[in-house]
Short mmCIF file of C-alpha atoms in Angstrom, two decimals:
data_model
loop_
_atom_site.label_atom_id
_atom_site.label_comp_id
_atom_site.label_asym_id
_atom_site.label_seq_id
_atom_site.Cartn_x
_atom_site.Cartn_y
_atom_site.Cartn_z
CA MET A 219 -0.03 0.08 -0.06
CA THR A 220 1.20 3.37 -0.67
CA THR A 221 0.60 6.50 1.10
CA ASN A 222 -1.24 9.52 -0.91
CA PRO A 223 1.52 13.11 -0.30
CA PRO A 224 -1.05 15.18 1.21
CA SER A 225 -3.19 17.25 -0.58
CA ALA A 226 -2.97 20.36 0.98
CA VAL A 227 0.23 22.14 3.61
CA SER A 228 -0.49 24.99 5.49
CA VAL A 229 2.08 27.66 7.07
CA ASP A 230 0.99 30.08 9.76
CA VAL A 231 3.80 32.49 9.41
CA ARG A 232 1.47 35.79 11.99
CA GLY A 233 3.08 37.94 14.67
CA PHE A 234 6.58 36.51 12.76
CA VAL A 235 8.71 39.36 12.84
CA CYS A 236 8.72 40.57 9.61
CA PRO A 237 11.71 39.39 6.80
CA SER A 238 10.85 36.09 8.38
CA SER A 239 7.19 36.06 7.34
CA LEU A 240 8.90 36.71 4.43
CA LEU A 241 11.40 34.66 4.74
CA ILE A 242 9.59 31.21 5.25
CA ALA A 243 6.46 31.83 3.65
CA LEU A 244 9.54 31.89 -0.06
CA ARG A 245 11.24 29.28 1.53
CA GLU A 246 8.87 26.21 2.07
CA LEU A 247 7.12 27.23 -1.57
CA ASN A 248 10.19 26.07 -2.29
CA LYS A 249 10.24 22.67 -0.06
CA TYR A 250 6.65 21.66 -1.61
CA ARG A 251 8.14 22.72 -5.00
CA ASP A 252 7.70 19.65 -7.09
CA SER A 253 3.47 19.31 -4.73
CA LEU A 254 2.78 21.48 -6.69
CA ARG A 255 3.18 21.14 -10.32
CA THR A 256 0.85 18.48 -8.93
CA ASP A 257 -2.91 18.90 -9.24
CA ASP A 258 -5.11 19.03 -6.61
CA PHE A 259 -1.92 20.04 -4.87
CA THR A 260 -2.61 23.46 -2.16
CA MET A 261 -0.18 25.45 -0.40
CA GLU A 262 -2.27 27.88 2.35
CA LEU A 263 0.27 30.39 3.72
CA MET A 264 -1.44 32.10 5.91
CA VAL A 265 -0.23 35.86 7.45
CA ASP A 266 -1.17 38.69 9.16
CA ASN A 267 0.68 42.05 7.59
CA HIS A 268 -0.75 42.72 4.61
CA ASP A 269 2.52 43.45 2.93
CA SER A 270 3.51 40.58 3.08
CA THR A 271 0.83 39.13 1.85
CA ASN A 272 1.71 41.42 -0.72
CA ARG A 273 4.65 40.50 -1.37
CA ILE A 274 4.74 36.87 -1.18
CA CYS A 275 1.89 37.50 -3.31
CA ASP A 276 3.97 39.03 -6.07
CA ALA A 277 6.30 36.21 -5.49
CA VAL A 278 3.57 33.80 -6.53
CA LYS A 279 3.06 35.45 -9.84
CA SER A 280 6.99 35.75 -11.15
CA MET A 281 6.48 31.75 -9.89
CA GLY A 282 4.41 31.25 -11.62
CA TYR A 283 1.49 29.92 -9.79
CA ASP A 284 -2.49 31.00 -9.23
CA PHE A 285 -2.70 32.28 -6.20
CA GLN A 286 -5.65 33.77 -4.33
CA VAL A 287 -6.37 36.11 -1.58
CA SER A 288 -8.48 36.25 0.89
CA ASP A 289 -9.36 37.57 4.11
CA VAL A 290 -9.62 34.74 6.94
CA GLY A 291 -9.62 36.25 11.37
CA HIS A 292 -8.07 38.94 11.91
CA GLY A 293 -5.31 37.82 9.06
CA TYR A 294 -4.87 37.09 5.29
CA CYS A 295 -4.39 33.48 3.64
CA ILE A 296 -3.08 32.84 0.18
CA ALA A 297 -4.09 29.67 -1.81
CA VAL A 298 -1.30 28.84 -4.03
CA SER A 299 -1.79 25.77 -6.34
CA LYS A 300 -0.56 24.58 -9.81
CA PRO A 301 -1.57 27.16 -13.03
CA LYS A 302 -3.86 26.03 -14.11
CA ILE A 303 -2.61 26.86 -18.28
CA LEU A 304 0.75 25.24 -17.29
CA LYS A 305 3.75 26.77 -19.49
CA ASP A 306 6.41 24.68 -19.82
CA GLY A 307 9.82 25.87 -18.56
CA HIS A 308 8.38 28.45 -16.51
CA LEU A 309 7.81 27.00 -13.20
CA MET B 218 -0.79 72.66 25.51
CA LEU B 219 -0.61 73.54 21.60
CA ILE B 220 3.03 71.73 21.17
CA ILE B 221 0.97 68.52 22.63
CA LEU B 222 -2.44 68.46 20.31
CA VAL B 223 -0.06 69.32 17.05
CA SER B 224 2.78 66.69 17.83
CA LEU B 225 0.04 64.23 18.78
CA GLY B 226 -2.16 65.13 16.02
CA LEU B 227 1.38 64.30 13.59
CA GLY B 228 1.69 61.19 15.25
CA LEU B 229 -2.24 59.55 14.42
CA LEU B 230 -1.31 60.95 10.95
CA SER B 231 2.34 59.81 11.06
CA GLY B 232 1.24 56.31 12.35
CA ALA B 233 -2.27 55.63 9.69
CA VAL B 234 -0.20 56.15 7.33
CA MET B 235 2.85 54.26 8.26
CA HIS B 236 -0.19 51.02 9.05
CA ARG B 237 -1.10 50.72 5.77
CA SER B 238 1.92 52.04 3.88
CA ASP B 239 3.87 49.43 6.05
CA PHE B 240 6.42 52.44 5.48
CA CYS B 241 9.09 50.65 6.91
CA LEU B 242 12.45 53.26 6.56
CA ALA B 243 14.35 49.11 8.08
CA GLY B 244 12.91 47.32 5.20
CA ALA B 245 13.60 49.69 2.54
CA ILE B 246 17.73 49.13 3.26
CA ARG B 247 16.61 45.83 4.38
CA ASP B 248 15.98 44.15 1.50
CA VAL B 249 18.49 45.69 -0.86
CA PHE B 250 20.95 43.04 0.63
CA LEU B 251 18.37 40.56 1.58
CA PHE B 252 16.52 40.69 -1.52
CA ARG B 253 19.55 42.40 -4.34
CA SER B 254 15.84 44.59 -4.64
CA SER B 255 14.13 46.81 -2.38
CA PRO B 256 10.75 47.65 -3.73
CA LEU B 257 10.81 50.01 -1.42
CA PHE B 258 14.01 52.30 -1.47
CA PRO B 259 12.47 54.42 -4.83
CA SER B 260 9.41 55.70 -1.69
CA LEU B 261 12.23 57.13 0.26
CA VAL B 262 14.09 58.64 -2.31
CA LEU B 263 10.78 59.54 -2.15
CA LEU B 264 10.05 61.00 0.97
CA ILE B 265 13.97 62.53 1.29
CA ALA B 266 14.04 64.62 -2.22
CA LEU B 267 10.46 66.00 -1.86
CA ASN B 268 11.19 67.38 1.51
CA ILE B 269 14.83 68.64 0.10
CA VAL B 270 11.89 70.82 -1.55
CA PHE B 271 9.48 71.84 0.74
CA ILE B 272 11.81 72.35 4.08
CA GLU B 273 15.03 74.89 1.00
CA ILE B 274 10.83 76.27 0.34
CA ALA B 275 10.69 76.97 3.66
CA ARG B 276 13.73 78.28 4.33
CA LEU B 277 13.92 80.58 1.86
CA SER B 278 10.18 82.18 2.47
CA GLY B 279 11.51 82.91 6.46
CA LEU B 280 8.84 79.13 7.59
CA VAL B 281 10.96 77.39 8.49
CA VAL B 282 14.34 78.98 10.63
CA TYR B 283 17.23 77.10 11.21
CA GLN B 284 20.95 77.26 11.67
CA LEU B 285 23.59 74.21 11.82
CA PRO B 286 25.60 73.15 13.43
CA SER B 287 23.08 73.20 16.70
CA SER B 288 21.21 71.31 18.92
CA LEU B 289 19.69 69.53 16.19
CA TYR B 290 22.24 68.27 14.44
CA GLY B 291 25.87 68.97 16.28
CA LEU B 292 29.04 68.64 13.57
CA PRO B 293 29.91 65.75 12.23
CA ALA B 294 32.10 62.91 13.60
CA LEU B 295 33.15 59.36 12.89
CA THR B 296 31.27 57.93 16.02
CA THR B 297 27.75 58.94 14.20
CA PHE B 298 29.17 56.65 11.41
CA ILE B 299 30.05 53.99 14.24
CA GLY B 300 26.74 54.48 14.84
CA GLY B 301 25.19 54.17 12.00
CA ILE B 302 26.48 50.77 11.97
CA VAL B 303 25.01 49.34 15.54
CA PHE B 304 22.76 50.69 14.26
CA GLY B 305 21.65 49.53 11.16
CA VAL B 306 22.91 45.85 12.50
CA GLY B 307 19.87 46.67 15.76
CA MET B 308 17.55 47.70 12.96
CA VAL B 309 17.34 43.71 10.67
CA LEU B 310 17.46 42.29 14.27
CA ALA B 311 14.95 43.91 15.34
CA GLY B 312 11.79 43.48 13.15
CA GLY B 313 12.10 47.43 11.92
CA CYS B 314 13.79 51.18 13.08
CA VAL B 315 12.57 53.02 16.38
CA VAL B 316 9.46 54.75 14.69
CA GLY B 317 8.62 51.30 12.86
CA ALA B 318 8.15 49.49 16.28
CA LEU B 319 5.64 51.40 17.21
CA TYR B 320 3.23 51.01 14.32
CA LYS B 321 3.49 47.28 13.85
CA LEU B 322 3.00 48.13 18.19
CA GLY B 323 0.27 50.30 17.60
CA ALA B 324 -1.43 46.73 15.48
CA GLY B 325 -0.36 44.19 17.70
CA SER B 326 2.83 42.58 17.31
CA LEU B 327 4.08 41.51 20.90
CA SER B 328 7.92 40.95 18.83
CA ALA B 329 7.81 45.26 18.69
CA CYS B 330 6.84 45.28 21.49
CA ILE B 331 10.16 43.33 23.34
CA ALA B 332 11.51 45.83 20.81
CA ILE B 333 10.84 48.68 22.68
CA ILE B 334 11.65 47.92 25.87
CA GLY B 335 14.46 46.03 23.97
CA MET B 336 16.00 49.54 23.10
CA MET B 337 14.91 51.32 26.83
CA SER B 338 17.58 49.19 27.75
CA GLY B 339 20.11 49.65 25.18
CA SER B 340 19.17 53.82 25.81
CA LEU B 341 20.42 53.06 29.69
CA VAL B 342 23.03 50.11 28.29
CA TYR B 343 24.70 53.67 26.90
CA SER B 344 24.36 55.70 29.88
CA GLY B 345 27.47 54.04 31.43
CA LEU B 346 29.77 54.49 28.09
CA HIS B 347 28.56 58.15 27.55
CA PRO B 348 31.35 59.85 28.61
CA TYR B 349 34.55 57.61 26.45
CA TRP B 350 32.21 57.28 23.61
CA LYS B 351 31.67 60.97 23.88
CA ASP B 352 34.99 61.72 24.49
CA LEU B 353 36.01 59.10 21.04
CA SER B 354 33.25 61.88 19.39
CA GLU B 355 35.03 64.86 20.30
CA LYS B 356 38.84 62.89 19.32
CA THR B 357 37.49 62.08 16.03
CA ARG B 358 35.32 65.37 14.96
CA MET B 359 36.17 65.59 10.96
CA SER B 360 35.66 69.23 10.55
CA GLU B 361 34.71 72.37 11.57
CA VAL B 362 32.09 72.78 10.16
CA ALA B 363 28.13 71.28 9.84
CA THR B 364 26.37 70.96 6.32
CA LEU B 365 28.04 69.74 2.37
CA PRO B 366 27.41 73.51 1.06
CA GLN B 367 28.80 74.22 3.77
CA LEU B 368 32.22 72.22 3.41
CA LEU B 369 32.63 72.73 -0.21
CA GLY B 370 31.63 76.44 0.12
CA LEU B 371 28.91 75.65 -1.55
CA ASN B 372 25.65 78.18 -1.50
CA GLN B 373 22.83 76.32 -0.06
CA THR B 374 19.49 76.66 -2.71
CA VAL B 375 22.36 76.13 -5.17
CA MET B 376 23.77 72.82 -3.87
CA MET B 377 20.13 71.73 -2.53
CA ILE B 378 18.71 72.25 -6.57
CA VAL B 379 21.99 69.91 -7.70
CA VAL B 380 20.48 67.20 -5.67
CA VAL B 381 17.03 66.45 -5.99
CA PHE B 382 17.44 67.01 -9.22
CA VAL B 383 19.87 64.26 -9.57
CA LEU B 384 17.31 62.52 -7.26
CA PHE B 385 14.50 63.38 -9.86
CA LEU B 386 16.33 61.71 -12.30
CA MET B 387 16.73 58.20 -10.45
CA LEU B 388 13.02 58.23 -9.27
CA PHE B 389 11.76 59.51 -13.12
CA ARG B 390 14.33 56.45 -14.36
CA TRP B 391 12.35 54.00 -12.11
CA HIS B 392 9.00 55.40 -12.83
CA LYS B 393 9.50 54.39 -16.02
CA GLN B 394 10.81 50.86 -14.71
CA GLY B 395 6.79 50.32 -13.01
CA VAL B 396 9.11 49.80 -9.53
CA LEU B 397 7.61 53.49 -7.83
CA ILE B 398 3.86 52.38 -7.95
CA ARG B 399 3.45 47.85 -5.86
CA PRO B 400 1.45 45.34 -7.29
CA SER B 401 -1.00 44.92 -4.19
CA PHE B 402 -4.01 42.39 -3.72
CA VAL B 403 -5.18 43.22 -0.66
CA SER B 404 -8.15 46.31 0.38
CA GLY B 405 -7.13 48.68 2.15
CA TYR B 406 -2.97 49.16 0.81
CA LEU B 407 -1.77 52.93 0.61
CA GLN B 408 0.67 53.32 -2.23
CA PRO B 409 4.19 53.93 -0.34
CA TRP B 410 4.27 56.58 -2.92
CA MET B 411 1.40 58.23 -1.36
CA ALA B 412 3.22 57.59 1.70
CA ALA B 413 5.73 59.26 0.79
CA LEU B 414 3.69 62.40 0.58
CA LEU B 415 2.78 62.54 3.24
CA LEU B 416 5.06 62.09 5.45
CA SER B 417 7.04 65.32 4.10
CA PHE B 418 4.36 67.22 4.63
CA VAL B 419 4.12 65.94 8.06
CA THR B 420 7.94 66.71 8.28
CA LEU B 421 7.04 70.74 6.54
CA VAL B 422 4.90 71.31 9.55
CA SER B 423 7.43 69.90 12.27
CA PHE B 424 10.00 71.61 11.51
CA ALA B 425 7.45 74.91 11.06
CA ALA B 426 5.23 74.61 15.23
CA VAL B 427 7.00 72.06 16.72
CA GLY B 428 11.07 73.45 15.38
CA MET B 429 11.92 70.22 14.55
CA PRO B 430 11.89 67.69 12.51
CA LEU B 431 10.69 63.56 14.01
CA GLY B 432 12.78 62.12 16.51
CA ILE B 433 11.01 59.92 18.94
CA THR B 434 14.53 58.05 20.90
CA THR B 435 15.26 60.47 23.88
CA SER B 436 12.34 60.32 25.14
CA TYR B 437 13.25 55.60 24.83
CA SER B 438 16.14 56.73 27.70
CA LYS B 439 14.27 59.08 29.38
CA ALA B 440 11.46 56.10 29.55
CA GLY B 441 14.10 54.02 30.47
CA ALA B 442 15.51 56.55 33.67
CA PHE B 443 11.84 57.37 34.72
CA ILE B 444 11.91 53.18 35.73
CA ALA B 445 15.15 52.79 36.13
CA GLN B 446 15.17 55.73 39.07
CA LEU B 447 11.86 53.62 41.01
CA VAL B 448 14.83 50.44 40.78
CA ALA B 449 17.87 52.02 41.14
CA PRO B 450 17.78 56.47 41.49
CA ALA B 451 20.81 56.67 43.41
CA TRP B 452 23.45 55.19 39.95
CA VAL B 453 20.62 57.38 38.23
CA THR B 454 22.03 60.62 39.73
CA SER B 455 24.89 59.65 39.42
CA GLN B 456 24.93 59.10 35.37
CA GLU B 457 26.42 62.01 34.15
CA PHE B 458 24.34 61.14 30.48
CA LEU B 459 20.64 60.85 32.91
CA GLN B 460 21.23 64.36 35.06
CA HIS B 461 22.72 67.12 31.48
CA ARG B 462 20.64 69.16 29.35
CA GLY B 463 22.27 69.83 26.64
CA PHE B 464 19.03 70.01 23.26
CA ASN B 465 18.50 73.38 22.93
CA TYR B 466 16.02 74.52 20.32
CA TYR B 467 14.13 77.39 19.60
CA SER B 468 9.80 75.99 19.36
CA PRO B 469 7.80 79.03 17.16
CA LEU B 470 4.71 77.10 18.74
CA ALA B 471 5.69 78.36 22.07
CA ASP B 472 8.18 81.32 20.77
CA THR B 473 11.33 80.77 22.88
CA ILE B 474 13.92 78.20 23.67
CA LEU B 475 13.20 75.08 25.10
CA SER B 476 16.27 73.14 26.52
CA ALA B 477 15.49 69.70 26.75
CA GLY B 478 17.81 66.05 27.93
CA PRO B 479 17.61 62.26 28.00
CA GLY B 480 16.16 62.14 32.36
CA PRO B 481 13.59 61.13 33.71
CA TYR B 482 12.02 65.00 33.88
CA LEU B 483 9.65 66.46 32.05
CA ASP B 484 11.02 68.77 29.81
CA GLY B 485 10.78 71.06 26.72
CA LEU B 486 11.02 67.23 24.07
CA SER B 487 8.56 65.07 26.04
CA LEU B 488 6.08 68.08 24.94
CA VAL B 489 6.71 66.75 21.49
CA GLN B 490 8.10 63.68 22.08
CA PHE B 491 5.60 61.87 24.26
CA PRO B 492 1.50 62.25 22.76
CA LEU B 493 3.69 62.03 18.72
CA ILE B 494 5.05 58.61 19.74
CA GLY B 495 1.77 57.83 21.80
CA GLY B 496 -0.20 58.53 18.17
CA ILE B 497 1.39 56.67 16.43
CA ILE B 498 0.90 53.83 18.22
CA ILE B 499 -2.70 55.11 18.66
CA GLY B 500 -2.59 56.44 14.09
CA ALA B 501 -1.70 52.55 13.74
CA PHE B 502 -4.24 50.75 16.11
CA PHE B 503 -7.01 52.66 14.79
CA SER B 504 -5.71 52.40 11.16
CA SER B 505 -5.07 47.91 11.51
CA VAL B 506 -8.63 47.90 13.41
CA GLN B 507 -10.53 49.13 11.04
CA MET B 508 -9.08 46.88 8.11
CA ARG B 509 -10.02 44.34 10.52
CA LYS B 510 -6.43 43.27 10.93
CA PHE B 511 -5.79 44.20 14.80
CA LYS B 512 -4.63 41.03 16.90
CA ILE B 513 -2.13 40.12 19.19
CA HIS B 514 0.07 36.84 17.83
CA TYR B 515 1.70 34.39 20.72
CA SER B 516 3.04 32.11 18.58
CA VAL B 517 6.38 33.48 18.10
CA PRO B 518 9.33 31.02 17.29
CA LYS B 519 11.38 32.18 20.22
CA ILE B 520 15.09 33.25 17.90
CA GLN B 521 12.70 35.34 16.84
CA LEU B 522 11.49 37.57 19.75
CA LEU B 523 15.24 36.75 21.06
CA SER B 524 16.20 38.62 17.62
CA ALA B 525 14.29 41.11 18.73
CA LEU B 526 15.03 41.78 22.57
CA ALA B 527 18.46 42.21 20.43
CA GLY B 528 17.52 44.89 18.30
CA GLY B 529 16.30 46.90 20.56
CA ILE B 530 19.46 46.78 22.59
CA LEU B 531 21.28 48.04 19.17
CA LEU B 532 19.07 50.11 18.61
CA GLY B 533 18.97 51.71 21.66
CA MET B 534 21.89 52.18 22.10
CA ALA B 535 23.19 53.23 17.98
CA SER B 536 20.77 55.96 18.97
CA ARG B 537 22.08 57.53 21.47
CA MET B 538 25.29 57.10 19.78
CA SER B 539 24.96 58.97 16.67
CA PRO B 540 22.71 60.57 18.43
CA ALA B 541 19.82 60.12 17.49
CA CYS B 542 18.08 56.95 15.31
CA ASN B 543 17.17 56.95 12.09
CA VAL B 544 13.73 59.44 10.78
CA TRP B 545 15.98 62.47 12.74
CA HIS B 546 18.83 61.50 10.48
CA LEU B 547 16.83 60.31 7.06
CA LEU B 548 14.03 62.95 7.62
CA GLY B 549 15.86 65.89 8.66
CA GLY B 550 19.19 65.68 8.67
CA ILE B 551 19.49 64.62 4.73
CA PRO B 552 17.27 67.13 3.68
CA LEU B 553 19.35 69.86 5.46
CA LEU B 554 22.75 68.54 3.79
CA SER B 555 23.64 67.01 7.44
CA LEU B 556 27.03 66.22 7.63
CA GLN B 557 26.40 64.17 10.90
CA SER B 558 23.08 62.30 8.97
CA LEU B 559 24.83 61.43 5.89
CA LEU B 560 27.26 60.14 8.19
CA PHE B 561 25.10 57.73 10.19
CA PHE B 562 23.14 57.02 6.48
CA PHE B 563 26.36 56.07 5.16
CA GLY B 564 26.79 53.65 8.89
CA LEU B 565 23.47 52.14 7.75
CA PHE B 566 24.17 50.07 4.80
CA PRO B 567 27.12 48.30 6.39
CA GLY B 568 24.89 47.50 8.78
CA ALA B 569 22.17 46.32 7.38
CA TRP B 570 24.09 44.10 5.71
CA ILE B 571 25.41 42.67 8.28
CA GLY B 572 22.80 42.17 9.91
CA THR B 573 20.96 40.36 7.37
CA PHE B 574 24.79 37.97 7.66
CA LEU B 575 22.14 37.81 11.24
CA LEU B 576 19.66 36.89 10.94
CA THR B 577 19.17 34.60 7.82
CA ARG B 578 22.70 32.67 9.84
CA PHE B 579 21.11 32.19 13.52
CA VAL B 580 17.62 33.58 13.03
CA VAL B 581 15.65 32.03 10.03
CA ARG B 582 17.33 29.59 7.98
CA VAL B 583 16.88 30.59 3.85
CA LYS B 584 17.71 26.95 3.22
#
């Protein structure tokens, strides 16, 4: 029997000292880059600061992933996933 | 009373503006080394350029009266450069500068609170070093004039026009590259160029009405000294640094010369700085509540809190070594082309580089 890889990973950087939140978010995105190329995998980044949210989204966008920002509690949740149309060599 | 109200108003506006745009002066310089590109750096340059223009126009029209050297910006010494380096390390480790920590505290940051406690302690640590540092500062004095135009023997207005021209050329290039406007994915975000415009207005009002640029760090010494007096009054009395009242400035609102010092008493500086500090915290608090984002997060890794404390202590020490903070030098002194402020500014860069190395080595492992 094989275990399936996780379909979602959540990373919480709320309350972290600037710029640790951004550095950790980028590190985790890099760590899960193989999973992020598969379908049905979502990475949720929980962020409490609006500037970090902007910068993470900007970075995610330039990496070519799809993302969605939503207000969750007193912070933001950035859901990152494989782009619908995958361009070769973009990831 | 009017001084208190004006300072409080300036604080409230700055706090809300800095929170909305996350106008972090520490981040603007740190990211040059950390990410090899700094999204806020162009807006910082814009703020400095606008301050030069506004303050020089105000000076020529008689709205702002100043003559350097004065208590605001003294004569250049190498110790200010060293202070700049220590400040640079501190601001990276603390996750913000002395003002940044205030607006982050207003938004509910636990680490900013710890950094501020560090700053108060750092000011007291400096108090012990003060006699030696003062001596070193006098021995390493680099010039008998206070500003760049004075040093070069040039007309001040001509020099300002040249500097502003160069800065606007840089800004024009950034504008062409499209980096002045930041991408935003959340609502309520204030563009940093807009924040620069509003903060230059705050600086001008501060100069014209209060008689000095925005500054807050002497109040950290005062707050630290008030606490120290409760615990060890004899030590406070024995400290030359805490008993000295060497800061004098003309207050346009009071129409008189006010004197001040870093010790545990209320004076002409606490009249300005305490309401300003309160204003920044409250302004940021209301801004974050209005965005429905105010929340205190307690689950912060210990290493990060330790870094904030260490950074705060370095900031507290450096603010007295320099002998002022980055806001005082960058927003007030560089627009006057004070040599002290330029030395401090150039010290921030090697400091931020060292701070970035320490941060990525010991606090957050990037890989």
